[in-house]
Coordinates of C-alpha atoms and ligand atoms in Angstrom, one line a residue:
M1 CA 100.0 165.1 213.1
S2 CA 99.6 163.7 216.4
Q3 CA 100.1 166.0 219.5
S4 CA 101.9 163.6 221.8
N5 CA 101.9 164.2 225.5
G6 CA 102.3 160.5 226.1
K7 CA 104.5 158.8 228.3
P8 CA 108.0 157.7 226.8
I9 CA 107.9 154.2 225.1
V10 CA 111.6 154.1 224.0
E11 CA 114.4 156.1 225.3
V12 CA 117.7 155.4 223.7
S13 CA 120.9 157.1 225.1
N14 CA 124.6 156.9 223.8
L15 CA 123.8 153.7 221.8
D16 CA 126.8 152.2 219.9
V17 CA 126.4 149.1 217.9
F18 CA 129.5 146.9 216.7
F19 CA 129.4 143.9 214.4
N20 CA 132.3 141.4 214.3
T21 CA 133.0 140.9 210.6
T22 CA 135.8 139.2 208.5
Q23 CA 137.2 142.7 207.9
G24 CA 137.2 143.4 211.8
K25 CA 135.0 145.2 214.1
L26 CA 132.3 147.3 212.2
H27 CA 131.3 150.5 214.5
A28 CA 127.8 150.6 212.8
I29 CA 126.1 153.1 215.2
R30 CA 127.6 155.9 217.0
S31 CA 126.3 157.6 220.0
A32 CA 122.8 157.7 219.1
N33 CA 120.2 159.5 221.2
W34 CA 116.6 159.3 220.5
S35 CA 113.3 158.7 221.9
V36 CA 109.6 158.1 221.0
S37 CA 106.4 158.6 223.3
Q38 CA 102.9 157.2 223.2
G39 CA 101.1 158.6 220.4
E40 CA 104.1 160.0 218.6
T41 CA 105.8 159.2 215.2
L42 CA 109.5 159.6 215.1
V43 CA 110.8 159.2 211.4
I44 CA 114.5 158.0 211.0
L45 CA 115.4 159.6 207.6
G46 CA 118.8 158.8 205.5
E47 CA 120.0 157.3 202.5
S48 CA 120.8 153.4 202.4
G49 CA 123.7 152.3 204.6
A50 CA 123.1 155.2 207.1
G51 CA 122.5 152.9 209.9
K52 CA 118.8 153.7 210.3
S53 CA 117.5 150.0 210.6
V54 CA 120.2 149.0 212.6
S55 CA 119.7 151.9 215.1
V56 CA 115.9 150.9 215.5
H57 CA 116.4 147.3 215.6
A58 CA 119.1 147.4 218.2
A59 CA 117.0 149.4 220.3
T60 CA 114.0 146.9 220.1
G61 CA 116.2 143.6 220.6
L62 CA 115.7 142.6 216.9
L63 CA 119.5 142.4 216.0
P64 CA 121.3 139.0 215.9
G65 CA 123.1 137.9 219.0
T66 CA 126.5 138.7 217.2
A67 CA 125.9 142.4 217.8
E68 CA 127.7 144.1 220.4
I69 CA 125.5 146.9 222.0
T70 CA 126.5 149.5 224.4
G71 CA 124.5 152.5 226.0
S72 CA 121.3 152.5 227.5
I73 CA 117.9 151.4 226.1
K74 CA 114.7 151.9 228.3
F75 CA 111.3 150.3 227.2
E76 CA 108.4 151.7 229.0
G77 CA 111.0 153.1 231.6
E78 CA 112.7 149.7 232.0
E79 CA 116.3 149.3 231.0
I80 CA 116.3 146.3 228.5
L81 CA 120.0 146.3 227.3
G82 CA 121.6 143.3 229.0
G83 CA 118.1 141.9 229.8
S84 CA 117.6 138.1 229.3
E85 CA 116.7 136.6 225.9
E86 CA 113.4 135.6 227.4
T87 CA 112.5 139.1 228.6
L88 CA 113.5 140.5 225.2
R89 CA 111.3 137.6 223.4
Q90 CA 108.4 138.7 225.6
L91 CA 108.7 142.1 224.6
R92 CA 109.1 141.6 221.0
A93 CA 105.8 139.3 221.1
E94 CA 103.6 141.4 223.3
K95 CA 104.7 145.1 223.1
I96 CA 106.4 145.7 219.7
G97 CA 104.7 145.2 216.3
V98 CA 106.9 145.3 213.0
I99 CA 106.3 146.1 209.4
F100 CA 108.7 145.3 206.9
Q101 CA 109.5 146.7 203.5
D102 CA 108.3 143.5 201.5
P103 CA 104.8 142.2 202.4
L104 CA 105.2 139.4 200.1
A105 CA 108.3 138.1 202.1
S106 CA 106.3 138.7 205.4
L107 CA 103.5 136.4 204.6
D108 CA 103.6 132.5 204.2
P109 CA 102.3 131.6 200.6
C110 CA 101.0 128.2 201.8
F111 CA 98.5 129.5 204.2
K112 CA 95.4 131.6 203.9
V113 CA 96.1 135.3 205.3
G114 CA 93.0 134.9 207.9
A115 CA 94.8 131.7 209.3
Q116 CA 98.1 133.4 209.6
I117 CA 96.4 136.3 211.7
A118 CA 94.3 133.7 213.6
E119 CA 97.4 131.9 214.7
I120 CA 98.7 134.8 216.6
F121 CA 95.6 134.7 218.9
T122 CA 95.7 131.0 219.4
V123 CA 99.2 130.9 220.3
H124 CA 99.4 134.3 222.2
R125 CA 95.9 134.6 223.7
G126 CA 94.8 130.9 224.0
M127 CA 91.7 131.4 221.7
S128 CA 89.8 128.6 220.0
K129 CA 90.2 128.4 216.3
S130 CA 86.8 129.9 215.6
E131 CA 87.5 132.7 218.2
A132 CA 90.6 133.4 216.6
W133 CA 89.3 133.3 213.2
A134 CA 86.5 135.8 214.1
E135 CA 89.2 138.2 215.7
A136 CA 91.2 137.9 212.4
V137 CA 88.4 138.9 210.3
K138 CA 87.6 142.0 212.7
L139 CA 91.1 143.0 212.4
L140 CA 91.2 143.0 208.6
D141 CA 88.3 145.1 208.9
S142 CA 89.8 147.7 211.0
V143 CA 92.8 147.8 208.6
Q144 CA 90.1 148.8 205.9
I145 CA 90.3 145.6 203.8
P146 CA 86.9 145.3 202.0
D147 CA 84.9 142.2 202.3
P148 CA 87.3 141.0 205.0
E149 CA 85.6 137.5 205.6
R150 CA 86.2 136.8 201.8
R151 CA 89.8 138.0 201.8
A152 CA 90.6 136.1 205.1
N153 CA 90.1 132.9 202.9
Q154 CA 92.6 133.9 200.4
F155 CA 96.4 133.4 200.0
S156 CA 98.9 136.2 199.8
H157 CA 99.2 135.7 195.8
Q158 CA 95.7 136.5 195.4
L159 CA 95.8 139.9 197.0
S160 CA 97.2 143.3 195.7
G161 CA 100.5 144.7 197.0
G162 CA 98.4 147.2 199.1
Q163 CA 96.2 144.8 200.4
R164 CA 99.0 142.3 201.6
Q165 CA 100.7 145.3 203.2
R166 CA 97.5 146.0 205.0
V167 CA 97.4 142.2 206.2
V168 CA 101.0 142.7 207.4
I169 CA 99.8 145.8 209.5
A170 CA 96.9 143.7 210.9
M171 CA 99.4 141.0 211.9
A172 CA 101.7 143.7 213.6
I173 CA 99.1 145.4 215.5
A174 CA 97.3 142.2 216.6
L175 CA 98.3 141.9 220.1
S176 CA 98.0 145.6 220.6
P177 CA 101.6 146.6 220.9
T178 CA 102.7 149.9 222.4
L179 CA 105.4 150.3 219.7
L180 CA 105.0 150.0 216.0
I181 CA 108.3 149.9 213.9
A182 CA 107.5 150.5 210.4
D183 CA 110.8 149.8 208.3
E184 CA 110.4 151.2 204.7
P185 CA 106.7 150.2 204.8
T186 CA 105.8 151.9 201.6
T187 CA 109.0 151.3 199.4
A188 CA 107.7 148.4 197.5
L189 CA 104.2 149.9 196.7
D190 CA 102.8 152.1 194.3
A191 CA 102.6 155.8 194.8
S192 CA 98.8 156.0 195.4
V193 CA 98.7 153.0 197.6
Q194 CA 101.6 154.5 199.7
V195 CA 99.5 157.4 200.7
A196 CA 96.7 155.3 201.7
V197 CA 99.0 153.0 203.8
L198 CA 100.6 155.9 205.4
E199 CA 97.2 157.5 206.3
L200 CA 96.1 153.8 207.8
I201 CA 99.3 153.9 210.1
K202 CA 98.4 157.4 211.3
K203 CA 94.8 156.5 212.0
L204 CA 95.9 153.1 213.9
R205 CA 98.4 155.2 215.8
N206 CA 95.8 157.8 216.8
E207 CA 93.1 155.2 217.7
R208 CA 95.4 152.9 219.5
K209 CA 97.9 155.6 221.0
M210 CA 100.9 153.6 219.7
A211 CA 104.3 155.0 219.5
V212 CA 105.6 154.8 215.9
V213 CA 109.0 154.5 214.6
L214 CA 109.2 154.8 210.7
I215 CA 112.3 154.2 209.0
T216 CA 112.7 155.6 205.4
H217 CA 115.0 157.2 202.7
N218 CA 111.9 159.3 201.4
I219 CA 111.6 162.8 202.6
G220 CA 107.9 163.1 201.2
V221 CA 107.1 160.1 203.3
A222 CA 108.7 161.5 206.4
A223 CA 107.1 165.0 206.0
S224 CA 103.6 163.3 205.8
I225 CA 103.7 161.3 209.0
A226 CA 106.4 162.4 211.3
D227 CA 105.8 164.5 214.4
R228 CA 109.8 164.5 214.7
I229 CA 112.6 163.6 212.5
A230 CA 116.0 162.1 213.0
I231 CA 118.4 162.4 209.9
M232 CA 121.1 159.8 210.0
Y233 CA 124.4 159.7 208.1
G234 CA 127.3 157.5 208.6
G235 CA 126.0 155.7 211.6
R236 CA 125.3 158.8 213.6
I237 CA 122.1 161.1 213.9
V238 CA 123.4 164.4 212.5
E239 CA 120.0 166.3 213.1
I240 CA 116.7 165.9 215.2
G241 CA 113.9 167.9 215.9
D242 CA 110.3 168.7 215.3
T243 CA 109.2 167.9 211.5
K244 CA 108.4 171.6 210.7
E245 CA 111.8 172.9 212.3
V246 CA 113.9 170.3 210.6
L247 CA 112.3 170.7 207.1
Q248 CA 111.8 174.4 207.1
S249 CA 114.9 175.4 208.9
P250 CA 117.3 172.8 208.5
R251 CA 120.7 173.5 210.1
H252 CA 122.9 170.5 209.0
P253 CA 124.5 170.8 205.4
Y254 CA 123.3 167.2 204.8
T255 CA 119.8 167.8 205.6
Q256 CA 119.8 170.9 203.4
A257 CA 121.2 169.0 200.8
L258 CA 118.6 166.2 200.9
L259 CA 115.9 168.8 200.9
A260 CA 117.3 170.9 197.9
S261 CA 117.6 167.5 195.8
M262 CA 113.6 167.0 196.1
P263 CA 111.6 167.9 193.0
K264 CA 109.2 170.7 193.9
I265 CA 105.7 171.0 192.4
G266 CA 105.6 174.3 190.2
A267 CA 109.5 174.9 190.3
G268 CA 109.3 174.7 186.5
A269 CA 111.0 172.3 184.0
S270 CA 114.0 174.4 183.6
K271 CA 114.7 174.3 187.3
R272 CA 117.7 171.6 187.9
L273 CA 117.6 169.5 190.7
V274 CA 120.6 169.9 193.1
T275 CA 122.4 166.8 193.5
I276 CA 124.9 165.8 196.4
T277 CA 128.1 165.0 195.0
G278 CA 129.9 161.8 195.7
T279 CA 128.4 158.7 197.3
P280 CA 127.2 157.9 201.1
P281 CA 129.9 155.8 202.8
S282 CA 129.5 152.3 203.7
L283 CA 129.3 151.7 207.5
A284 CA 132.7 150.0 207.1
T285 CA 134.5 152.9 205.5
I286 CA 133.2 156.0 207.5
P287 CA 135.6 158.9 206.9
G288 CA 137.3 160.5 209.9
G289 CA 136.1 163.7 211.3
C290 CA 132.5 164.7 209.9
A291 CA 131.6 161.7 207.8
F292 CA 129.9 164.0 205.6
H293 CA 133.0 166.3 205.0
P294 CA 133.9 164.8 201.6
R295 CA 130.6 165.8 200.2
C296 CA 129.9 168.9 202.2
T297 CA 130.1 172.4 200.5
R298 CA 130.4 174.0 203.9
A299 CA 133.4 172.0 205.0
I300 CA 136.0 174.0 206.9
A301 CA 139.4 172.8 208.1
K302 CA 138.6 170.9 211.3
C303 CA 135.8 169.1 209.6
S304 CA 138.1 166.2 208.3
D305 CA 139.5 165.7 211.9
V306 CA 137.0 166.5 214.6
V307 CA 133.8 164.7 214.9
P308 CA 131.2 167.4 215.4
E309 CA 129.1 166.1 218.5
I310 CA 125.3 166.7 218.6
E311 CA 124.3 169.3 221.2
L312 CA 121.1 167.9 222.5
N313 CA 118.5 170.4 224.2
K314 CA 121.1 173.4 223.6
N315 CA 119.4 176.5 225.3
G316 CA 116.3 174.4 225.8
S317 CA 115.8 173.8 222.0
L318 CA 114.7 170.2 220.8
H319 CA 116.0 171.0 217.4
S320 CA 119.7 169.6 217.6
F321 CA 122.4 169.2 215.0
A322 CA 125.9 168.1 214.7
C323 CA 128.1 170.4 212.8
H324 CA 131.1 172.8 212.9
N325 CA 129.7 175.3 210.3
P326 CA 125.9 174.9 210.3
E327 CA 123.5 176.3 207.8
E328 CA 122.1 179.8 208.9
A329 CA 118.7 179.6 210.7
N330 CA 115.7 180.7 208.7
Ligands
SF4_1 FE1 129.7 170.1 206.7 FE2 131.8 170.3 208.4 FE3 129.1 170.6 209.2 FE4 130.3 168.3 208.4 S1 130.8 169.5 210.2 S2 128.3 169.0 207.8 S3 131.7 168.9 207.0 S4 130.1 171.9 207.7

């Protein structure tokens, strides 16, 4: 784990995101508060449709213009919500690197991977073609691609899934961003390759002092890389805190249920996995009160009527949760 004492890179306060759809106005993100600092990894964890990607992409200007966003988003101390499209474009180009789930879709099959990386340096740094190619090869080396000169001359279909994701990571860090967003970066990869890619992200974070926000539905991935974890459900952050506290002493019943549903090494074949009854709501049909109440084994009367607010920094604790009847602290 990194020990971040770095400056805040992103600070999101009271973030709400709406989309106008044919079924009316969809309230996708509700009162989200999170931040990430230099050298730190924040993992946003939750099931599909919980609002993980919308929350992160809203905070970094990556949502379509049709999204309505309210609240405050500060990037390196400057408010960016309501900023011009040109400011956001500059920010995205120079300060934010993004890794998406499917490396094949992120690369152009018609161009050599080296040329795709080199283009970033010719366009944004004004380098000559030969200088940019040399930088591209250097970058492939820094993401631990063996024989980088030869690989730079290949097309994406000639590389393995893990190598392709390393190329995408190289492109994401080419301009030395201060923030790296990794949106399910290992979901499309084999288990053994997943570990190597997570180790690479950690190494690059430490070397380059980047802030990393990683989005995943996989608790194992979160546990292996996160300094802090934010659990999302139904468009809200329901629990947030240091990785150890959240995973070893979860207070929100949803976090508790997610952990109980994970297979454990040495638990024995007869140990049945706990399942969470029901299915997660879509962002268009979020139940009133606590969104988790139809599936919660600890629900009490007011859970179906009153939204539990997350109490941030209560008694100075950085471990916060939103629940009327939380689990006992360990
Ligand atoms: Fe369960 Fe109620 Fe807590 Fe929601 S607020 S997680 S329904 S106990």
